[in-house]
Amino acid sequence: MLTLRNVNAGYGDFQALFDVSLDVNAGEAVAVIGPNGAGKSTLMRVISGMIPATAGHIEMEGRSVLDAPAHDIVGMGIAHVPENRRLFPRMTVEDNLRMGCFMPQFRARYEERKDFVYELFPRMLERRNQMAGTLSGGEQQMCAIGRALMSDPKILLMDEPSAGLAPVIVQQVFDLIERIRAEGLTVLIVEQNVKQVLRIVDRAYVLESGTLRLEGTADELLQSAEIQKAFMGM
Amino acid sequence: MFAEFTEALFSIFFVETLINGLLLGGVLALLSLGLNLIFGVIDVVWICYAEIIMLGMYTIYFLHVDGGMPLILAAACGVGVTALLGWLTHRLVIGYLLQAAPINQLLATGGLLFFFQGAAMVAFGIEFRNLGVSLGSLAVSEDIYLSWTRLLSFAIAAGVVVVLYQFLSRSYLGAAIRAISQDREIMILMGVNTKKLYLLTSAIGGGLAGLAAALLALQYDVHPFIGLSFGPITFMVCVMGGLGNMVGGFLAAFVFSELITIGGYFAELEWGYVLAFAFFIAAMFVRPEGLFARKS
Ligand SMILES: Nc1ncnc2c1ncn2[C@@H]1O[C@H](COP(=O)(O)OP(=O)(O)OP(=O)(O)O)[C@@H](O)[C@H]1O
Ligand SMILES: [Mg+2]
């Protein structure tokens, strides 16, 4: 579904991604793990058009993502839940959801998608008129995921959805991701909670200093001594 | 002395003053609205905003007086011209300076101020021109007369505020305009073309200047320096309301207009302005972020 080939990207003169190639197949959940500063968020940003690629190809269902204007990428079915959630803090939950439905082709299905999100997160229905900035961390994450789901995407990019959340809530977030998968969505997720994320994905890539070092099924990586040492403190 | 003061306070003319203050506030509110919208969204203060109003006034004047166009139509064209000027201001100047230091942005729009002023002077000369339209006044009672121009200005200003509020709170574009001021970078993830949205906001802000121009042209002569007489007060209203905060600017407009008219009632009109400016300076000491600024 999503294919990256030899992608380079960075910020100004600083190159953060080197020759990254990866694939996500329809219906799959794939994780990208790696230490801080490895370039995981940069990878997500280059796919969703927040930053340009300096080389390489990205294709979504056979269409070139890099040739499309950045603001049309969400229209190709790619929704991005950014690092730190990035809600509009002085807008209500419902207005935040509405922004996820901004593109003209999505608007006709606004009510339907909103009902879907409220069903997935009954808490959001309760809080729909509350300013997003005053939500708890877990609620903000629900709102950010809900906002991304409003466009009925084919693939959901999630950048550290569990960051900054209490352990109980983290478990809830992972349960949620499983439910989203059950809805048929394809997922590409970046996570620090390596052990937990490897339990819910099919495959994973390990990114280090902007380069993909390893790739494997979730089970392979869970067994790998190298991964255990590097990320699970074993 | 004191008796005189209380007598003045309870006089019927004081009531008229208060009402006139309210009516003036409507126009001030409209003036501040466009500037606040632009600042709130684009984070750039258009120092030249009052000069765009001036050019709108000229447009209306020439179309109506020289072109013989009905006033309403001329006003609509004035709004169109200022909307275009707003669009161009962003397209040709601000759009290139979004990442520049704020001081450079200020200098650029300040440069535009002199450019518009100079252009108007070269093109139209320095003579004062008057639309020559008088709407008369409404006799509320034997002693109280309210100018129709002011009543109309207030009604239109109030109407525009309501329409703008509805637009911002209910439409997708309105939501995007509120959103972009809170997080510019991620608008791409929502599928928003930020360049287009900035241009649209600039055109709306320009159009609001045209509307203000139509109302001001009914009350004041047009000349190339007219912007200087209400530019500063517009900025003060915006700053006092908390720059970019449209509700705050709206309230501040009425505080200011009442101060001006009340000062003018007890002394000369100039003292009204002195009072308003003094209040502004005092308010800036107490609450530098603006009287009605939201707590961050
Ligand atoms: N806006 C930016 N401008 C300049 N450099 C940046 C910017 N964002 C990230 N970088 C740099 O790019 C590199 C990769 O950053 P990135 O945010 O992608 O890392 P990450 O893997 O997501 O890390 P973390 O786990 O801490 O979120 C880092 O060296 C970082 O300093
Ligand atoms: Mg990151």
Coordinates of C-alpha atoms and ligand atoms in Angstrom, one line a residue:
Chain A
M1 CA 0.0 0.0 0.0
L2 CA 2.7 2.5 1.1
T3 CA 6.2 2.2 -0.4
L4 CA 9.3 4.2 0.4
R5 CA 12.4 3.9 -1.8
N6 CA 15.7 5.4 -1.0
V7 CA 14.2 8.4 0.8
N8 CA 16.4 11.2 2.1
A9 CA 15.2 14.0 4.2
G10 CA 16.3 16.6 6.7
Y11 CA 16.1 20.1 8.0
G12 CA 18.1 22.7 6.2
D13 CA 21.7 21.4 5.8
F14 CA 21.1 18.7 8.4
Q15 CA 20.2 15.3 6.9
A16 CA 18.1 13.2 9.2
L17 CA 17.1 10.3 6.9
F18 CA 19.5 8.3 4.7
D19 CA 18.3 6.0 2.0
V20 CA 15.2 4.8 3.8
S21 CA 13.2 2.1 2.0
L22 CA 10.2 0.4 3.6
D23 CA 6.9 -1.1 2.7
V24 CA 3.6 -1.3 4.5
N25 CA 1.0 -3.7 3.0
A26 CA -2.7 -3.2 3.1
G27 CA -4.1 -4.4 6.4
E28 CA -0.8 -4.6 8.1
A29 CA 0.4 -2.9 11.3
V30 CA 4.1 -2.0 11.1
A31 CA 6.2 -0.4 13.9
V32 CA 9.3 1.8 13.6
I33 CA 11.4 1.7 16.7
G34 CA 14.7 3.3 17.5
P35 CA 16.5 5.5 20.0
N36 CA 15.8 9.2 20.5
G37 CA 16.9 11.3 17.6
A38 CA 17.0 8.4 15.2
G39 CA 14.7 10.1 12.7
K40 CA 11.5 8.3 13.5
S41 CA 9.3 11.4 13.5
T42 CA 11.2 12.7 10.5
L43 CA 10.1 9.6 8.7
M44 CA 6.5 10.2 9.6
R45 CA 6.7 13.8 8.6
V46 CA 8.2 13.1 5.2
I47 CA 5.4 10.6 4.4
S48 CA 2.6 13.0 5.3
G49 CA 4.3 16.0 3.6
M50 CA 5.2 18.1 6.7
I51 CA 8.7 18.2 5.4
P52 CA 9.9 17.6 1.8
A53 CA 12.1 14.6 0.8
T54 CA 15.4 15.6 -0.8
A55 CA 15.7 12.3 -2.7
G56 CA 13.8 9.1 -3.3
H57 CA 10.2 8.0 -4.0
I58 CA 7.1 7.5 -1.9
E59 CA 4.1 5.8 -3.4
M60 CA 0.7 5.3 -2.0
E61 CA -1.4 2.7 -3.8
G62 CA 0.7 3.3 -6.9
R63 CA 0.4 7.1 -6.8
S64 CA 3.4 9.2 -6.1
V65 CA 3.1 11.0 -2.8
L66 CA 6.1 13.3 -3.4
D67 CA 4.6 14.7 -6.6
A68 CA 1.4 15.7 -4.9
P69 CA 1.1 19.1 -3.1
A70 CA 1.7 18.5 0.6
H71 CA -1.9 19.5 1.6
D72 CA -3.4 16.9 -0.8
I73 CA -1.6 13.9 0.8
V74 CA -4.4 13.4 3.4
G75 CA -6.7 13.2 0.5
M76 CA -4.8 10.1 -0.7
G77 CA -5.8 8.3 2.4
I78 CA -2.8 9.0 4.6
A79 CA -3.6 10.4 8.1
H80 CA -0.9 11.4 10.5
V81 CA -1.3 11.6 14.3
P82 CA 1.7 13.8 15.0
E83 CA 4.2 13.6 17.9
N84 CA 2.9 15.4 20.9
R85 CA -0.7 15.2 19.5
R86 CA -0.7 18.8 18.3
L87 CA -4.4 19.5 18.9
F88 CA -5.7 23.0 18.5
P89 CA -5.8 23.8 22.2
R90 CA -8.2 26.7 22.1
M91 CA -10.8 24.9 20.0
T92 CA -13.4 22.5 21.2
V93 CA -13.0 18.7 20.8
E94 CA -15.7 18.8 18.1
D95 CA -14.0 21.6 16.2
N96 CA -10.8 19.7 16.3
L97 CA -12.6 16.7 14.8
R98 CA -14.1 19.0 12.2
M99 CA -10.6 20.1 11.1
G100 CA -9.8 16.4 10.4
C101 CA -12.7 16.6 7.9
F102 CA -11.6 19.8 6.3
M103 CA -11.0 18.7 2.7
P104 CA -14.1 19.3 0.6
Q105 CA -14.4 15.6 -0.4
F106 CA -14.6 14.6 3.2
R107 CA -17.3 17.0 4.4
A108 CA -20.3 15.1 3.2
R109 CA -19.5 12.3 5.6
Y110 CA -18.8 14.6 8.6
E111 CA -21.7 13.4 10.7
E112 CA -21.1 9.8 9.9
R113 CA -17.4 9.9 10.8
K114 CA -18.1 11.9 13.9
D115 CA -20.6 9.2 15.1
F116 CA -17.9 6.6 14.4
V117 CA -15.3 8.5 16.4
Y118 CA -17.7 9.1 19.3
E119 CA -18.6 5.4 19.3
L120 CA -14.9 4.5 19.4
F121 CA -14.3 7.1 22.1
P122 CA -17.5 7.7 24.2
R123 CA -15.4 10.0 26.3
M124 CA -15.0 12.4 23.4
L125 CA -18.8 12.7 23.1
E126 CA -18.9 13.7 26.8
R127 CA -16.2 16.3 26.2
R128 CA -17.2 17.5 22.8
N129 CA -17.6 21.1 23.9
Q130 CA -14.5 21.2 26.0
M131 CA -11.4 23.1 24.8
A132 CA -8.9 20.5 23.6
G133 CA -6.1 22.1 25.6
T134 CA -7.9 21.3 28.9
L135 CA -8.2 17.6 28.2
S136 CA -6.2 15.1 30.1
G137 CA -3.2 13.5 28.3
G138 CA -5.1 10.3 27.5
E139 CA -8.1 12.2 26.3
Q140 CA -5.9 14.4 24.1
Q141 CA -4.5 11.3 22.5
M142 CA -8.0 10.0 21.8
C143 CA -8.9 13.4 20.3
A144 CA -5.8 13.4 18.1
I145 CA -6.5 9.9 16.9
G146 CA -10.2 10.8 16.4
R147 CA -9.2 13.8 14.4
A148 CA -7.1 11.7 12.1
L149 CA -9.9 9.1 11.7
M150 CA -12.3 11.8 10.5
S151 CA -11.0 11.6 7.0
D152 CA -11.6 7.8 6.9
P153 CA -8.0 7.2 6.0
K154 CA -6.6 4.0 4.6
I155 CA -3.4 4.2 6.6
L156 CA -2.9 5.8 9.9
L157 CA 0.6 7.1 10.9
M158 CA 1.0 7.3 14.7
D159 CA 4.0 9.0 16.3
E160 CA 4.4 7.8 19.8
P161 CA 0.8 7.7 20.8
S162 CA 1.7 6.5 24.3
A163 CA 4.2 9.2 25.1
G164 CA 3.7 11.0 28.4
L165 CA 0.8 8.7 29.5
A166 CA 0.4 6.8 32.8
P167 CA 1.0 3.0 32.4
V168 CA -2.7 2.2 32.7
I169 CA -3.6 4.6 30.0
V170 CA -0.7 3.4 27.8
Q171 CA -2.4 -0.1 27.9
Q172 CA -5.7 1.5 26.9
V173 CA -4.0 3.2 24.0
F174 CA -2.6 -0.1 22.8
D175 CA -6.0 -1.7 23.1
L176 CA -7.4 1.1 21.1
I177 CA -4.9 0.6 18.3
E178 CA -5.9 -3.1 18.2
R179 CA -9.6 -2.0 17.8
I180 CA -8.6 0.4 15.0
R181 CA -6.8 -2.4 13.3
A182 CA -9.9 -4.5 13.6
E183 CA -11.7 -1.8 11.6
G184 CA -9.5 -2.7 8.7
L185 CA -7.1 0.2 8.9
T186 CA -3.4 -0.1 8.0
V187 CA -1.2 1.3 10.7
L188 CA 2.4 2.6 10.7
I189 CA 3.4 3.3 14.3
V190 CA 6.4 4.8 16.0
E191 CA 6.8 3.7 19.7
Q192 CA 9.2 3.8 22.6
N193 CA 7.3 1.1 24.4
V194 CA 9.0 -1.5 22.3
K195 CA 7.8 -4.6 24.1
Q196 CA 4.2 -3.5 24.0
V197 CA 4.1 -2.3 20.5
L198 CA 5.7 -5.5 19.2
R199 CA 2.8 -7.4 20.7
I200 CA 0.3 -5.6 18.5
V201 CA 2.1 -5.2 15.2
D202 CA 2.9 -7.7 12.4
R203 CA 6.4 -6.4 11.5
A204 CA 8.8 -3.7 12.6
Y205 CA 11.8 -1.7 11.4
V206 CA 14.6 -0.5 13.5
L207 CA 15.9 3.0 12.7
E208 CA 19.2 4.2 14.0
S209 CA 20.9 7.5 13.1
G210 CA 18.6 8.0 10.1
T211 CA 19.3 4.5 8.6
L212 CA 17.1 1.4 8.7
R213 CA 19.3 -1.2 10.5
L214 CA 17.0 -4.2 11.0
E215 CA 13.7 -5.4 9.8
G216 CA 11.6 -8.4 10.8
T217 CA 8.4 -9.9 12.0
A218 CA 7.3 -8.8 15.4
D219 CA 8.0 -12.3 16.8
E220 CA 11.5 -12.4 15.4
L221 CA 12.3 -9.0 16.9
L222 CA 10.8 -9.9 20.2
Q223 CA 13.1 -12.9 20.4
S224 CA 16.2 -11.1 19.1
A225 CA 18.8 -10.7 21.7
E226 CA 20.0 -7.5 20.1
I227 CA 16.6 -5.9 20.4
Q228 CA 16.1 -7.1 23.9
K229 CA 19.4 -5.6 25.0
A230 CA 18.9 -2.3 23.2
F231 CA 15.3 -1.5 23.9
M232 CA 13.9 -3.7 26.7
G233 CA 16.7 -3.5 29.2
M234 CA 17.2 -7.3 29.4
Chain B
M1 CA -18.2 73.6 40.7
F2 CA -19.2 70.2 42.0
A3 CA -22.9 71.0 41.5
E4 CA -22.2 71.9 38.0
F5 CA -20.4 68.6 37.4
T6 CA -23.3 66.5 38.8
E7 CA -25.8 68.6 36.9
A8 CA -23.8 67.9 33.7
L9 CA -23.7 64.2 34.6
F10 CA -27.4 63.9 34.8
S11 CA -28.2 66.1 31.9
I12 CA -30.0 64.7 29.0
F13 CA -27.0 65.7 26.8
F14 CA -24.9 63.4 28.8
V15 CA -27.2 60.6 27.8
E16 CA -26.8 61.7 24.2
T17 CA -23.0 61.6 24.6
L18 CA -23.1 58.1 26.0
I19 CA -25.2 57.0 23.1
N20 CA -22.9 58.7 20.6
G21 CA -20.0 57.0 22.3
L22 CA -21.7 53.7 21.7
L23 CA -22.3 54.5 18.1
L24 CA -18.7 55.6 17.5
G25 CA -17.6 52.3 19.2
G26 CA -19.4 50.4 16.5
V27 CA -17.1 51.9 13.8
L28 CA -14.0 51.5 15.9
A29 CA -14.9 47.9 16.5
L30 CA -15.2 47.4 12.8
L31 CA -11.8 49.1 12.2
S32 CA -10.1 46.8 14.7
L33 CA -11.8 43.7 13.5
G34 CA -10.0 43.3 10.2
L35 CA -6.6 44.2 11.7
N36 CA -7.2 41.7 14.5
L37 CA -8.2 39.0 12.2
I38 CA -5.1 39.4 10.1
F39 CA -2.8 39.5 13.1
G40 CA -4.6 36.6 14.8
V41 CA -4.1 34.4 11.8
I42 CA -0.9 35.6 10.1
D43 CA 0.9 37.0 13.1
V44 CA 1.9 40.2 11.3
V45 CA 0.6 43.7 12.1
W46 CA -0.4 45.6 9.1
I47 CA 0.7 49.1 9.9
C48 CA -0.7 50.2 6.6
Y49 CA -4.2 49.0 7.5
A50 CA -5.7 52.6 7.8
E51 CA -4.1 53.5 4.5
I52 CA -6.0 50.7 2.8
I53 CA -9.1 52.2 4.3
M54 CA -8.1 55.5 2.9
L55 CA -7.8 54.0 -0.6
G56 CA -11.2 52.4 -0.1
M57 CA -12.6 55.9 0.7
Y58 CA -11.1 57.3 -2.5
T59 CA -12.6 54.4 -4.5
I60 CA -16.0 55.1 -3.1
Y61 CA -15.6 58.8 -3.6
F62 CA -14.6 58.7 -7.2
L63 CA -17.2 56.0 -8.2
H64 CA -20.0 57.9 -6.5
V65 CA -19.1 61.5 -7.1
D66 CA -17.3 61.4 -10.4
G67 CA -18.7 58.2 -11.8
G68 CA -22.2 58.8 -10.7
M69 CA -22.6 55.3 -9.3
P70 CA -25.2 54.7 -6.7
L71 CA -23.6 54.9 -3.2
I72 CA -24.4 51.3 -2.3
L73 CA -22.8 50.0 -5.4
A74 CA -19.8 52.3 -5.0
A75 CA -19.4 51.0 -1.5
A76 CA -19.5 47.4 -2.7
C77 CA -16.8 48.3 -5.3
G78 CA -14.8 49.9 -2.5
V79 CA -15.0 46.7 -0.5
G80 CA -13.9 44.8 -3.6
V81 CA -10.9 47.1 -4.2
T82 CA -9.7 46.9 -0.6
A83 CA -10.2 43.1 -0.6
L84 CA -7.9 43.0 -3.6
L85 CA -5.4 45.3 -1.9
G86 CA -5.4 43.0 1.1
W87 CA -4.8 40.0 -1.2
L88 CA -2.0 41.8 -3.0
T89 CA -0.4 43.0 0.2
H90 CA 0.0 39.4 1.2
R91 CA 0.7 38.0 -2.2
L92 CA 3.4 40.6 -3.0
V93 CA 4.9 41.5 0.4
I94 CA 3.9 39.6 3.5
G95 CA 4.0 36.2 1.9
Y96 CA 7.7 36.6 1.4
L97 CA 8.4 37.7 5.0
L98 CA 6.5 35.1 7.0
Q99 CA 9.8 33.7 8.4
A100 CA 11.4 37.1 8.7
A101 CA 12.0 38.9 12.1
P102 CA 8.9 40.8 13.3
I103 CA 10.8 44.1 13.0
N104 CA 11.3 43.5 9.3
Q105 CA 7.6 42.7 8.8
L106 CA 6.7 45.9 10.6
L107 CA 9.1 47.9 8.5
A108 CA 7.7 46.4 5.3
T109 CA 4.1 47.2 6.2
G110 CA 5.2 50.6 7.5
G111 CA 6.8 51.1 4.1
L112 CA 3.5 50.2 2.4
L113 CA 1.9 52.9 4.6
F114 CA 4.1 55.6 3.0
F115 CA 3.8 54.0 -0.4
F116 CA 0.0 54.1 -0.3
Q117 CA 0.0 57.6 1.2
G118 CA 2.5 58.9 -1.4
A119 CA 0.6 57.2 -4.3
A120 CA -2.6 58.8 -3.1
M121 CA -1.0 62.2 -3.0
V122 CA 0.5 61.9 -6.4
A123 CA -2.7 60.5 -8.0
F124 CA -5.3 62.5 -6.2
G125 CA -3.5 65.6 -4.8
I126 CA -3.8 66.8 -1.2
E127 CA -7.2 68.4 -1.4
F128 CA -10.0 67.3 1.0
R129 CA -12.9 65.6 -0.8
N130 CA -16.3 65.1 0.7
L131 CA -18.9 62.6 -0.5
G132 CA -21.5 65.3 0.1
V133 CA -24.0 62.8 1.3
S134 CA -26.0 63.7 4.4
L135 CA -28.4 61.3 5.9
G136 CA -29.7 63.8 8.5
S137 CA -30.5 62.9 12.0
L138 CA -33.0 61.1 14.0
A139 CA -34.8 63.1 16.7
V140 CA -35.2 60.6 19.6
S141 CA -36.7 63.3 21.8
E142 CA -36.9 67.1 21.7
D143 CA -33.4 67.3 23.0
I144 CA -31.6 64.2 21.7
Y145 CA -30.6 64.0 18.1
L146 CA -28.7 61.0 16.7
S147 CA -27.0 61.2 13.3
W148 CA -28.3 58.6 10.9
T149 CA -24.8 58.1 9.6
R150 CA -23.7 57.0 13.0
L151 CA -26.7 54.8 13.6
L152 CA -26.2 53.2 10.2
S153 CA -22.5 52.7 10.9
F154 CA -23.3 51.1 14.2
A155 CA -25.9 48.8 12.7
I156 CA -23.6 47.7 9.9
A157 CA -20.6 47.2 12.2
A158 CA -22.8 45.1 14.5
G159 CA -24.1 43.1 11.6
V160 CA -20.6 42.4 10.3
V161 CA -19.5 41.3 13.7
V162 CA -22.3 38.8 13.8
V163 CA -21.7 37.5 10.3
L164 CA -18.0 37.2 10.9
Y165 CA -18.6 35.4 14.2
Q166 CA -20.9 33.0 12.5
F167 CA -18.5 32.4 9.7
L168 CA -15.6 31.8 12.1
S169 CA -17.5 29.5 14.4
R170 CA -19.6 27.5 12.0
S171 CA -17.9 27.1 8.6
Y172 CA -15.0 24.9 7.7
L173 CA -13.0 27.8 6.5
G174 CA -13.7 29.7 9.6
A175 CA -12.6 26.8 11.7
A176 CA -9.4 26.6 9.7
I177 CA -8.8 30.3 10.2
R178 CA -9.0 29.8 13.9
A179 CA -6.9 26.7 13.8
I180 CA -4.1 28.1 11.7
S181 CA -3.4 30.7 14.3
Q182 CA -2.9 28.0 16.9
D183 CA -0.7 25.6 14.9
R184 CA 0.5 26.7 11.5
E185 CA 2.7 23.7 10.8
I186 CA 0.2 20.9 11.1
M187 CA -2.5 22.5 8.9
I188 CA -1.0 20.4 6.1
L189 CA -2.1 17.3 7.9
M190 CA -5.7 18.6 7.8
G191 CA -5.4 19.1 4.0
V192 CA -5.3 22.9 4.3
N193 CA -3.4 24.9 1.8
T194 CA -2.0 27.5 4.2
K195 CA -0.9 29.9 1.4
K196 CA -4.4 30.0 0.1
L197 CA -5.9 30.4 3.6
Y198 CA -3.5 33.4 4.3
L199 CA -4.5 35.0 1.0
L200 CA -8.2 34.5 1.9
T201 CA -7.7 36.0 5.3
S202 CA -5.9 38.9 3.9
A203 CA -8.7 39.5 1.4
I204 CA -11.3 39.3 4.1
G205 CA -9.3 41.7 6.3
G206 CA -9.0 44.1 3.3
G207 CA -12.7 43.8 2.6
L208 CA -13.5 44.8 6.2
A209 CA -11.3 47.8 5.6
G210 CA -13.4 48.7 2.6
L211 CA -16.6 48.4 4.7
A212 CA -15.1 50.7 7.3
A213 CA -14.1 53.0 4.5
A214 CA -17.7 53.2 3.3
L215 CA -18.9 54.2 6.8
L216 CA -16.1 56.7 7.4
A217 CA -16.6 58.3 4.0
L218 CA -20.0 59.3 5.1
Q219 CA -18.6 61.2 8.1
Y220 CA -15.2 62.5 7.1
D221 CA -13.4 64.2 4.2
V222 CA -11.1 62.0 2.2
H223 CA -7.4 63.1 1.9
P224 CA -4.1 61.2 1.6
F225 CA -3.4 61.5 5.3
I226 CA -6.8 60.5 6.7
G227 CA -5.3 57.2 7.7
L228 CA -3.1 58.9 10.3
S229 CA -6.2 60.3 12.1
F230 CA -7.7 56.9 12.8
G231 CA -4.8 54.5 12.3
P232 CA -3.2 55.0 15.7
I233 CA -6.5 54.7 17.5
T234 CA -7.2 51.4 15.7
F235 CA -3.9 50.0 16.9
M236 CA -4.6 51.1 20.4
V237 CA -8.0 49.4 20.4
C238 CA -6.4 46.2 19.1
V239 CA -3.5 46.3 21.5
M240 CA -5.8 47.1 24.5
G241 CA -8.1 44.2 23.5
G242 CA -5.1 41.9 23.2
L243 CA -3.7 41.8 19.7
G244 CA -5.5 39.1 17.7
N245 CA -8.3 38.7 20.2
M246 CA -11.3 39.8 18.3
V247 CA -13.7 39.8 21.2
G248 CA -11.3 41.8 23.3
G249 CA -10.8 44.3 20.5
F250 CA -14.6 44.6 20.2
L251 CA -15.0 45.5 23.9
A252 CA -11.9 47.8 23.8
A253 CA -13.5 49.7 21.0
F254 CA -16.4 50.7 23.2
V255 CA -14.2 51.6 26.1
F256 CA -12.3 53.9 23.9
S257 CA -15.2 55.5 22.1
E258 CA -16.9 56.2 25.4
L259 CA -13.7 57.8 26.8
I260 CA -13.4 59.9 23.7
T261 CA -17.0 61.2 23.7
I262 CA -17.2 61.6 27.4
G263 CA -13.9 63.6 27.4
G264 CA -15.2 65.6 24.6
Y265 CA -18.4 66.3 26.5
F266 CA -16.7 67.8 29.5
A267 CA -14.1 69.6 27.6
E268 CA -13.1 69.8 23.9
L269 CA -13.1 66.8 21.6
E270 CA -9.3 66.8 21.6
W271 CA -9.4 66.2 25.3
G272 CA -11.4 63.2 24.7
Y273 CA -8.5 61.8 22.7
V274 CA -6.0 62.8 25.3
L275 CA -8.1 61.0 27.9
A276 CA -8.3 57.9 25.7
F277 CA -4.6 57.9 25.1
A278 CA -3.8 58.5 28.7
F279 CA -6.1 55.6 29.6
F280 CA -4.3 53.5 27.1
I281 CA -0.9 54.2 28.5
A282 CA -2.1 53.6 32.1
A283 CA -3.7 50.3 30.9
M284 CA -0.5 49.2 29.3
F285 CA 1.3 49.6 32.6
V286 CA -1.2 47.5 34.5
R287 CA -1.9 44.9 31.8
P288 CA 0.8 45.0 29.1
E289 CA -0.8 42.0 27.3
G290 CA -4.1 43.9 26.8
L291 CA -7.0 44.5 29.1
F292 CA -9.0 41.6 27.7
A293 CA -6.2 39.3 26.7
R294 CA -6.7 35.7 27.6
K295 CA -4.4 34.3 30.2
S296 CA -1.8 32.2 28.6
Ligands
LIG1 N1 12.6 21.0 13.2 C1 13.8 20.5 13.2 N2 14.9 21.3 12.8 C2 16.1 20.8 12.8 N3 16.5 19.5 13.2 C3 15.5 18.7 13.6 C4 14.1 19.1 13.6 N4 13.4 18.1 14.0 C5 14.2 17.1 14.3 N5 15.5 17.5 14.0 C6 16.7 16.6 14.1 O1 16.5 15.5 13.3 C7 17.0 14.3 14.0 C8 15.8 13.3 14.0 O2 14.8 13.8 14.7 P1 13.4 13.1 15.0 O3 12.5 14.0 15.6 O4 13.0 12.5 13.7 O5 13.8 11.9 15.9 P2 13.0 10.8 16.6 O6 13.5 9.5 16.2 O7 11.5 11.1 16.4 O8 13.3 11.1 18.2 P3 12.4 11.0 19.5 O9 12.3 9.5 19.8 O10 13.1 11.8 20.5 O11 11.0 11.5 19.1 C9 17.4 14.8 15.3 O12 18.8 14.8 15.3 C10 16.8 16.1 15.5 O13 17.6 16.9 16.3
MG2 MG 10.0 11.6 17.5

